[in-house]
PDB file of C-alpha atoms in Angstrom:
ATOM      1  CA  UNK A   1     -32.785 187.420-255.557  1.00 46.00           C
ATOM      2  CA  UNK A   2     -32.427 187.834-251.456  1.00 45.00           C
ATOM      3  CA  UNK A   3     -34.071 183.992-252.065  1.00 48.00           C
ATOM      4  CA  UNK A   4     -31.360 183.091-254.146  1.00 47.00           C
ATOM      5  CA  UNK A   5     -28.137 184.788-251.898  1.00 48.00           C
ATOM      6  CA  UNK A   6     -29.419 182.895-248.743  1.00 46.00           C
ATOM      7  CA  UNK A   7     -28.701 179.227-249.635  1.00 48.00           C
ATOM      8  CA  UNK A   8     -25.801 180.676-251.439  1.00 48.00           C
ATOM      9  CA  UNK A   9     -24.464 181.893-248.372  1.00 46.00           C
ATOM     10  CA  UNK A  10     -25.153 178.918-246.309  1.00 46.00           C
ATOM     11  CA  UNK A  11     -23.647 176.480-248.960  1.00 48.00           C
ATOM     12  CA  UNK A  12     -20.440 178.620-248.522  1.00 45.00           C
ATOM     13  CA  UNK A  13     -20.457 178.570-244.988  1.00 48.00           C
ATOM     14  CA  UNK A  14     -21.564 175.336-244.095  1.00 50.00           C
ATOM     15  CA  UNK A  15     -18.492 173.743-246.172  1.00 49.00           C
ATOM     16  CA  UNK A  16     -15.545 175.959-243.668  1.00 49.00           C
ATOM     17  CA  UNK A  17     -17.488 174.715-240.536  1.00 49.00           C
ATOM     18  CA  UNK A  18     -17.564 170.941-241.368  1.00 49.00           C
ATOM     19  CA  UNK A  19     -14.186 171.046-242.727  1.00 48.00           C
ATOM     20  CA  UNK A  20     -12.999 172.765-239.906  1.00 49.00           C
ATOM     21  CA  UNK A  21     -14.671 169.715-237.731  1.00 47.00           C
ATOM     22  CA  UNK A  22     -13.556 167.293-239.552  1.00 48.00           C
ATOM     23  CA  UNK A  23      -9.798 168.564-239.249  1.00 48.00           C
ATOM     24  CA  UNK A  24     -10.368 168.889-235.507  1.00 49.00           C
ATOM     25  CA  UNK A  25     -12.410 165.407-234.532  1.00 49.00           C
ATOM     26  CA  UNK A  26      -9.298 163.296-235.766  1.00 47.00           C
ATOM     27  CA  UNK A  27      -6.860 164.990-234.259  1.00 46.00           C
ATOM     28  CA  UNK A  28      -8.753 164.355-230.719  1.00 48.00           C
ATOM     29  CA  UNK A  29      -9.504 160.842-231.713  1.00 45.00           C
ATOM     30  CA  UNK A  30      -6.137 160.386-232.525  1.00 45.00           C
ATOM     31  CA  UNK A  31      -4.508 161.764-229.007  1.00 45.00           C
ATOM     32  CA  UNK A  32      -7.889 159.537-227.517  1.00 46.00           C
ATOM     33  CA  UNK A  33      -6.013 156.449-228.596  1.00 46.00           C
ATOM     34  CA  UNK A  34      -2.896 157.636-227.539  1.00 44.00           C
ATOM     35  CA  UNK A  35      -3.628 158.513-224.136  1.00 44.00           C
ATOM     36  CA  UNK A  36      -5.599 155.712-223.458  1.00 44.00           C
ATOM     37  CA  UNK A  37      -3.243 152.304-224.046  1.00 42.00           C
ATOM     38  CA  UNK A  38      -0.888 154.250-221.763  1.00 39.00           C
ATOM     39  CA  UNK A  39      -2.971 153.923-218.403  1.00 39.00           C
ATOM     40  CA  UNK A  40      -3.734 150.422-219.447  1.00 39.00           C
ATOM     41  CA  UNK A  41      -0.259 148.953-220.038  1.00 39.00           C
ATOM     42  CA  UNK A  42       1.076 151.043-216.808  1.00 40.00           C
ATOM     43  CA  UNK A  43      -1.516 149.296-214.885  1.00 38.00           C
ATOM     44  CA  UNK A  44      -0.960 145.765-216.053  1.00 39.00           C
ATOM     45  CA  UNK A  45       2.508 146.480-215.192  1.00 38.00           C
ATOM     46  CA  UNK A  46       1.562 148.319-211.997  1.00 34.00           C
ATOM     47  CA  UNK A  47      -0.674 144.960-211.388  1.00 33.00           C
ATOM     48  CA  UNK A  48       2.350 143.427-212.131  1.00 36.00           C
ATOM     49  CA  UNK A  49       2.825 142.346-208.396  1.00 40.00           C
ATOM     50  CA  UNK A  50       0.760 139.908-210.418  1.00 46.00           C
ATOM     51  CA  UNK A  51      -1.368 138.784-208.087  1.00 48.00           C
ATOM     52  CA  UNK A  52      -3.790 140.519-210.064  1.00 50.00           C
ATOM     53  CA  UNK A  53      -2.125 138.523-213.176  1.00 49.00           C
ATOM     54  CA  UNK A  54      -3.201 135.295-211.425  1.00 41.00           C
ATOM     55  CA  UNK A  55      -5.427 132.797-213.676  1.00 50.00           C
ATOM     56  CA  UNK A  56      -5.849 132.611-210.658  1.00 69.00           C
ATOM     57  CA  UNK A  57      -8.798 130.323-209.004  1.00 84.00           C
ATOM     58  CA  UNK A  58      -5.894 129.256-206.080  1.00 89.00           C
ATOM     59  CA  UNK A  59      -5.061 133.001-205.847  1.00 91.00           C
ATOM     60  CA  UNK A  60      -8.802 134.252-205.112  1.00 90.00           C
ATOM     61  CA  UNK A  61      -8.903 130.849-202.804  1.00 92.00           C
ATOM     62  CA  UNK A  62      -6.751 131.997-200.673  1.00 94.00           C
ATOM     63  CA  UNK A  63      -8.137 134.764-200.342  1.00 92.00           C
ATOM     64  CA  UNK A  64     -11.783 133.652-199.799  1.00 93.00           C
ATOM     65  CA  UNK A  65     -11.753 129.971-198.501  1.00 94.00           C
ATOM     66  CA  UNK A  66      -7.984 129.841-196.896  1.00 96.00           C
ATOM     67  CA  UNK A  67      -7.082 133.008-195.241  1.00 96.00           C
ATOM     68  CA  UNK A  68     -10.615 132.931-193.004  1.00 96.00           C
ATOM     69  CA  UNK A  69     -10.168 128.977-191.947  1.00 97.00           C
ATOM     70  CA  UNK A  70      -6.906 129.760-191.273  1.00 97.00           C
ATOM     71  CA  UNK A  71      -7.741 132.922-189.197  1.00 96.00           C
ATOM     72  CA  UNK A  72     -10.414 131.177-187.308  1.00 96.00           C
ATOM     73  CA  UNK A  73      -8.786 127.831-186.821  1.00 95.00           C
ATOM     74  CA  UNK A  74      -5.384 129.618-185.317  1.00 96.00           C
ATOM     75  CA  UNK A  75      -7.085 132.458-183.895  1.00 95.00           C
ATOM     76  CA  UNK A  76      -5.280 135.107-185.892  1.00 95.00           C
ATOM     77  CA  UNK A  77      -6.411 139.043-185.179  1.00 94.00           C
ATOM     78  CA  UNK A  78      -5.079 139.872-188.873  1.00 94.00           C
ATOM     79  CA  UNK A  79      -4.963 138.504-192.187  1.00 94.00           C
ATOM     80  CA  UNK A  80      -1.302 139.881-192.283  1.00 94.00           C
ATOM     81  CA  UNK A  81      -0.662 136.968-189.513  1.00 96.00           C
ATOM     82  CA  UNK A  82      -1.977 133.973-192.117  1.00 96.00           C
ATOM     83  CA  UNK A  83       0.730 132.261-193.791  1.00 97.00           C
ATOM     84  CA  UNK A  84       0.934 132.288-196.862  1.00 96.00           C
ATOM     85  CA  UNK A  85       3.291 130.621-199.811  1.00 97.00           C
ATOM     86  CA  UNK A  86       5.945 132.493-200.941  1.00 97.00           C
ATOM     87  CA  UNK A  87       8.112 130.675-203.561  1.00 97.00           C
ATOM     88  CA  UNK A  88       8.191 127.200-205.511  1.00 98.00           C
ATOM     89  CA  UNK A  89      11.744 126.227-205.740  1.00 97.00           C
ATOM     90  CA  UNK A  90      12.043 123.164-208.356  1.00 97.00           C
ATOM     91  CA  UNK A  91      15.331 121.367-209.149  1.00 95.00           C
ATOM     92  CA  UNK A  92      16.287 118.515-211.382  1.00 91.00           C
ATOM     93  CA  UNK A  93      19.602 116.612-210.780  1.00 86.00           C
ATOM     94  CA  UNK A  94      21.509 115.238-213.794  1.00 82.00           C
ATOM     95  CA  UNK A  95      24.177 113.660-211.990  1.00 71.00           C
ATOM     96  CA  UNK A  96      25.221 111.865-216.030  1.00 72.00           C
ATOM     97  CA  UNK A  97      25.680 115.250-217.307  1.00 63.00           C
ATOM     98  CA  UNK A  98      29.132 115.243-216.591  1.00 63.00           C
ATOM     99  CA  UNK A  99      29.669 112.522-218.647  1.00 71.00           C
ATOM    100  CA  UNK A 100      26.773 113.210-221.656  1.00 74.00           C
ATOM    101  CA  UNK A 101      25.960 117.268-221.640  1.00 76.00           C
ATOM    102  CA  UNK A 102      22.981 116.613-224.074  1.00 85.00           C
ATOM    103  CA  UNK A 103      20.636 115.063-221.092  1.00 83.00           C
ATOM    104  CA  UNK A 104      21.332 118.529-219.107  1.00 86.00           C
ATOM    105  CA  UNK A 105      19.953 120.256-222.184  1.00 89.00           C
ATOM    106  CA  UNK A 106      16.960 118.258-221.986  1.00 89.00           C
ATOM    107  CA  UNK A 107      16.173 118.503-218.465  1.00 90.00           C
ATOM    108  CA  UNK A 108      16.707 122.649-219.267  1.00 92.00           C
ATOM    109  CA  UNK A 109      13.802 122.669-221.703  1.00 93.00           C
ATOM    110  CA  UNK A 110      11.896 120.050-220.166  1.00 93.00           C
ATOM    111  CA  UNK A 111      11.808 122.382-217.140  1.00 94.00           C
ATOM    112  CA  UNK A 112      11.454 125.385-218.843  1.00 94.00           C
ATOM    113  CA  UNK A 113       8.451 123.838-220.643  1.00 93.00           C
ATOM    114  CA  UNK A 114       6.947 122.990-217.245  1.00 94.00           C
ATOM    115  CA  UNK A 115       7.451 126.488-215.587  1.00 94.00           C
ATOM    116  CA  UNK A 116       7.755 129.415-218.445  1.00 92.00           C
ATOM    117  CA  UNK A 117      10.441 130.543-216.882  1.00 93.00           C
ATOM    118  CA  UNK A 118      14.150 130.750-217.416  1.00 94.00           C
ATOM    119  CA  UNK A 119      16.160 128.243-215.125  1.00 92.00           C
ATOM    120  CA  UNK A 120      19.478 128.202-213.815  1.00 92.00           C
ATOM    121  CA  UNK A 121      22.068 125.512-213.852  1.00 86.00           C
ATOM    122  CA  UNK A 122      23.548 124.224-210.629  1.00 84.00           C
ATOM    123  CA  UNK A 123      27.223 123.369-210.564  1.00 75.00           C
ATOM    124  CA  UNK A 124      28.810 120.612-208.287  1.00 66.00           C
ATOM    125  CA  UNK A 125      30.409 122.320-205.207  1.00 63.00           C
ATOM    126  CA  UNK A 126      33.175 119.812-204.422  1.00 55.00           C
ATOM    127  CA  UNK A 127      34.827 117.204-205.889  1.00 57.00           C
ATOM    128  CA  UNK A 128      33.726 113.347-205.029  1.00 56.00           C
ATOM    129  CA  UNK A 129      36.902 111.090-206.369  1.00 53.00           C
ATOM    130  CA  UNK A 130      33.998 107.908-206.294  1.00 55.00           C
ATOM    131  CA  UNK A 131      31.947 109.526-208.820  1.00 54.00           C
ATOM    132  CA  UNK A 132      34.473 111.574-211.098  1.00 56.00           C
ATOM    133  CA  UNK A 133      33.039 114.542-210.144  1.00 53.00           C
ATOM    134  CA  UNK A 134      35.045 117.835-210.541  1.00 55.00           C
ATOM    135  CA  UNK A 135      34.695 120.555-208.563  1.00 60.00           C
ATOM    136  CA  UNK A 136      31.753 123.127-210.404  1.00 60.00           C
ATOM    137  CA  UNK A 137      30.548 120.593-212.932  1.00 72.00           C
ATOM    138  CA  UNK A 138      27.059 121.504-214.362  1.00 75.00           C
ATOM    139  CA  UNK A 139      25.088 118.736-212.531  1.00 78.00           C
ATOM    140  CA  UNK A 140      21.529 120.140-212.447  1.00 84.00           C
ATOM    141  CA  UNK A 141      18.905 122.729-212.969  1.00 91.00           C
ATOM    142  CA  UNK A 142      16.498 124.894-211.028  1.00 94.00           C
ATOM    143  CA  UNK A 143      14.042 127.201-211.071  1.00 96.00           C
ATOM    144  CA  UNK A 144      12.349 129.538-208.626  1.00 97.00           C
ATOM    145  CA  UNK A 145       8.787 130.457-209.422  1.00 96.00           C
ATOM    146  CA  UNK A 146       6.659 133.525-207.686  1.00 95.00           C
ATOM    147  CA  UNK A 147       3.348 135.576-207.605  1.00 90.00           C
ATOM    148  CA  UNK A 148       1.647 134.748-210.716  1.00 87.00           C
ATOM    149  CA  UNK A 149       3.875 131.684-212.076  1.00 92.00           C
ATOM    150  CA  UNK A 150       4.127 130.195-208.421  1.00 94.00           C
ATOM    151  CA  UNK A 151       0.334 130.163-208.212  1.00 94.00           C
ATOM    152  CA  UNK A 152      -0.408 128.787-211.776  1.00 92.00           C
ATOM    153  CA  UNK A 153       1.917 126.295-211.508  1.00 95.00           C
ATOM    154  CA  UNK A 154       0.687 124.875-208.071  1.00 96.00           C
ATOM    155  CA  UNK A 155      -3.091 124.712-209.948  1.00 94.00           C
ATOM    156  CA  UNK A 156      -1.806 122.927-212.742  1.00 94.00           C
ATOM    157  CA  UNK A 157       0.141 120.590-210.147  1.00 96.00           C
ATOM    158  CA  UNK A 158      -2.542 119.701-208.210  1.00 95.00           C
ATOM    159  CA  UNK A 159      -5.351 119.072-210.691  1.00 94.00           C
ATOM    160  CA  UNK A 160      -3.812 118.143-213.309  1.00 94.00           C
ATOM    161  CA  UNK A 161      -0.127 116.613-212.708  1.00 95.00           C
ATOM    162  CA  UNK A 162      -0.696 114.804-210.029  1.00 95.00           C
ATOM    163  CA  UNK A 163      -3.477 112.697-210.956  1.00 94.00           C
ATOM    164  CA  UNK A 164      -1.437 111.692-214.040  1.00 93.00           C
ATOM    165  CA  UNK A 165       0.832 109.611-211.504  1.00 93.00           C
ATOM    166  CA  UNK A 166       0.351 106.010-211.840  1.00 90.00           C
ATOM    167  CA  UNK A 167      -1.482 104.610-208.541  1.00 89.00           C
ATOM    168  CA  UNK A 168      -2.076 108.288-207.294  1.00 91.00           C
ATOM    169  CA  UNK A 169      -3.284 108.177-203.705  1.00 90.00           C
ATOM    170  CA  UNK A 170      -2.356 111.673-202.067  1.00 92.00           C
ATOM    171  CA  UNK A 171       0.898 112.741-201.416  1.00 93.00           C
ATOM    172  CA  UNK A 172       2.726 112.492-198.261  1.00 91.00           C
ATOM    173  CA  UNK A 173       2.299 114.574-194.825  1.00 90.00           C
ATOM    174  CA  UNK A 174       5.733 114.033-193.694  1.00 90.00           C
ATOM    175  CA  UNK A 175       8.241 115.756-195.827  1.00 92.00           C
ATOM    176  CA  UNK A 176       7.934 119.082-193.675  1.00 95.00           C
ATOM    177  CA  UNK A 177      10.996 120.760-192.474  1.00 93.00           C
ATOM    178  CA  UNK A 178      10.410 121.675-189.224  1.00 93.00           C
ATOM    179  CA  UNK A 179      10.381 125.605-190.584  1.00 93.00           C
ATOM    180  CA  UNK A 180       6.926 125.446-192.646  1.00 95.00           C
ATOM    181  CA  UNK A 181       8.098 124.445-195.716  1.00 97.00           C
ATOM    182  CA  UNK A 182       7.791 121.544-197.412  1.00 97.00           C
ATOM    183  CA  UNK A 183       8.723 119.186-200.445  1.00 96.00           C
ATOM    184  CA  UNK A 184       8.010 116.381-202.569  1.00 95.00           C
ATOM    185  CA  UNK A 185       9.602 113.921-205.089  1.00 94.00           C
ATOM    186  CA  UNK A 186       8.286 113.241-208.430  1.00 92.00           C
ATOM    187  CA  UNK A 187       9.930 110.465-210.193  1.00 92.00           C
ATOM    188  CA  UNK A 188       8.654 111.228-213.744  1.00 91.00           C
ATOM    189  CA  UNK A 189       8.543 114.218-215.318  1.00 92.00           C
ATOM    190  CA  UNK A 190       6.080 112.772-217.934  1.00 92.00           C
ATOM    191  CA  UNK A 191       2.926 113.622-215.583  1.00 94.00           C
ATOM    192  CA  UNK A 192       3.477 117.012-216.760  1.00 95.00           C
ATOM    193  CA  UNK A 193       1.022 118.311-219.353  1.00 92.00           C
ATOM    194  CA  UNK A 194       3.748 119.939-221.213  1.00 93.00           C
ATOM    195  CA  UNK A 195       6.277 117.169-221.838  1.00 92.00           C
ATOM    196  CA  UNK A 196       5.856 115.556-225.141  1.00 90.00           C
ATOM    197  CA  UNK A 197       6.303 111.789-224.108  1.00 89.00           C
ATOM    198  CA  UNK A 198       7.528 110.493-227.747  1.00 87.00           C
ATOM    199  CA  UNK A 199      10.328 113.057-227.468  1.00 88.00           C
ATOM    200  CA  UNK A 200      11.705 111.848-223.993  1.00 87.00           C
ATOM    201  CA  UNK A 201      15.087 110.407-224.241  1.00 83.00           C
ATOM    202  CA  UNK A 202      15.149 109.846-220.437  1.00 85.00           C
ATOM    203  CA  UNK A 203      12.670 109.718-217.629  1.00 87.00           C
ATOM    204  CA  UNK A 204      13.672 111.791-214.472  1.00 87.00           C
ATOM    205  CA  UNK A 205      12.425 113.250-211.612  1.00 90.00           C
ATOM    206  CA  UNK A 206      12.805 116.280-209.263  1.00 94.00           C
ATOM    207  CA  UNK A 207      12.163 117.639-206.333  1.00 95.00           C
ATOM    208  CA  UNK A 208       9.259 120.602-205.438  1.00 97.00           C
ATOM    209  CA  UNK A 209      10.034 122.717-202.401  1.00 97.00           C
ATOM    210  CA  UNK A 210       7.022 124.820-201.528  1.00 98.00           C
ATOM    211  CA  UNK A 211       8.061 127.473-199.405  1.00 98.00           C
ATOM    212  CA  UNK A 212       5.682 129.458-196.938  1.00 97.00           C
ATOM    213  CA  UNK A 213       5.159 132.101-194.339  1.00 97.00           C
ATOM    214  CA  UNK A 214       4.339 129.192-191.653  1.00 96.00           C
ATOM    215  CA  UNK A 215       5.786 129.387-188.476  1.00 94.00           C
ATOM    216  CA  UNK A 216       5.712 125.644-188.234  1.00 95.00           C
ATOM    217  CA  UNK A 217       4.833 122.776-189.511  1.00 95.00           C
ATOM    218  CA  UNK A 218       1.209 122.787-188.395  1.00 95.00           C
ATOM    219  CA  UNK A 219       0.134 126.306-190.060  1.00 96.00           C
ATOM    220  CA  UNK A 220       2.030 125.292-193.274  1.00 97.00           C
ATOM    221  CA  UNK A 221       0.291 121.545-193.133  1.00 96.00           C
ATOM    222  CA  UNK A 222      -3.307 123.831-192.959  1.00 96.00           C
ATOM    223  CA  UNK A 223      -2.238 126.273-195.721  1.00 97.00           C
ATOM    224  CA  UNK A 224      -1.622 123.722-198.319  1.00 97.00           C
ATOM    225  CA  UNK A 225      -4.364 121.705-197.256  1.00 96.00           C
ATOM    226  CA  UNK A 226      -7.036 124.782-198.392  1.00 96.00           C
ATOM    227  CA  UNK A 227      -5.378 125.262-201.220  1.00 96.00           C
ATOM    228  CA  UNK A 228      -6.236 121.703-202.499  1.00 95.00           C
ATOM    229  CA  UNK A 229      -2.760 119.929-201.589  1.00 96.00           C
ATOM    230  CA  UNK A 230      -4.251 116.297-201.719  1.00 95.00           C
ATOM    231  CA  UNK A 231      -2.653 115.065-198.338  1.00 94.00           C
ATOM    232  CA  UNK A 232      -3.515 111.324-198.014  1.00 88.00           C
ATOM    233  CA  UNK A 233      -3.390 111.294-194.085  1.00 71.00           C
ATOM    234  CA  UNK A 234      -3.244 113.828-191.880  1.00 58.00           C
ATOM    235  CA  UNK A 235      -0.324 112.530-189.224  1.00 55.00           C
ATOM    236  CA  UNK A 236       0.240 113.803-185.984  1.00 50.00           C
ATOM    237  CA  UNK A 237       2.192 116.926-186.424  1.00 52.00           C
ATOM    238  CA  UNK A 238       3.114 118.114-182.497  1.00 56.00           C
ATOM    239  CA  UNK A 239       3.335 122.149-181.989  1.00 57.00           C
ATOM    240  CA  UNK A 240       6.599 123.550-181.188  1.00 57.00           C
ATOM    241  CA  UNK A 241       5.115 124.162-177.507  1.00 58.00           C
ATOM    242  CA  UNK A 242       4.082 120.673-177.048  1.00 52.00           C
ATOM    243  CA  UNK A 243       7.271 119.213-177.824  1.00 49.00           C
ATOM    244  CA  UNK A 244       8.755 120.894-175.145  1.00 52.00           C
ATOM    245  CA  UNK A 245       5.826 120.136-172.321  1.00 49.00           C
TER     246      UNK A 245
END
């Protein structure tokens, strides 16, 4: 009989104890889960200056291949002192807006396409008689891209736009303003990836300002250079301090 109570007692007892687990293990699981998509999405976010967001082979250039040329070709003491780009401004005139609104709309999504990222129209400023312009007339659109978006689009520019331009030989070395910053014209935006050609009621163009930390012309001509701007001839850019030798 004391045979018989024993595994009576422990079929009893076993049963409270492992329901008792059970009860407990979910309820830990379940505040696991909870606490840990928390950290996660704060730190994306936190990351969120998004240079960690960066796709980012131009982003981890700079870093590795850029910032120590630059350093050693200028002589810098700190990687704070290497310029380094800040913004991409794009923007798209539609001076025939005024008269048909529907190419405006185009060049909107066509440039929203291109950047992921809302743009901005531009309004006329003053009134030119010769053209029939009005005084703030939607004329345009532009975008301003940064961090993350700035650096993806300047990849996709360089190895992928850009070689989609009939004749494509490098662009030019002499659009700098004098300030480190510097910008091109494309004619078409059909070199663009993202632009569905049979859907293009008009071909236009715009203009890419890439702004940097360059003190002049030379540091900015060096920064885009390592980041795989294909220059087709280096010209003679004079220093500041030679100019005035």
């Amino acid at each position: 009989m004391a045979n018989e109570k024993v595994p009576n007692k422990e079929k009893v007892e076993k049963p409270a104890p492992a329901a008792k687990a059970k009860g407990e293990k979910p309820a830990q699981a379940a505040k696991g889960k909870g606490e840990k998509p928390a950290p996660d999405a704060k730190g994306k976010k936190a990351g969120g200056g998004q240079e960690k967001g960066v796709p980012a082979r131009l982003f981890e250039r700079y870093q590795k291949e850029a910032v120590p040329a630059l350093m050693k070709k200028f002589q810098f003491k700190s990687r704070m002192q290497v310029p380094r780009l800040e913004k991409i401004a794009i923007n798209i005139g539609v001076g025939m807006a005024t008269q048909d609104p529907k190419l405006l709309d185009a060049a909107v999504h066509e440039l929203e396409s291109i950047t992921g990222q809302k743009v901005a129209i531009t309004k006329s400023k003053k009134a030119i008689s010769n053209f029939k312009l009005r005084e703030n007339l939607p004329i345009g659109c532009r975008v301003t891209l940064r961090r993350a978006k700035m650096y993806e689009f300047l990849d996709r520019f360089i190895s992928v736009a850009l070689p989609r331009v009939r004749d494509f030989r490098g662009v030019s070395d002499t659009s700098f303003d004098g300030h480190g910053n510097y910008t091109i014209g494309i004619k078409e935006q059909i070199i663009f990836p993202e632009i569905d050609v049979d859907k293009v009621t008009r071909v236009s163009g715009m203009d890419i300002t890439f702004v940097t930390t360059a003190k002049n012309d030379v540091e900015a001509y060096d920064l885009l250079k390592e980041l795989g701007m294909p220059f087709i001839k280096r010209q003679e850019i004079v220093q500041p301090d030679a100019q005035n030798k």
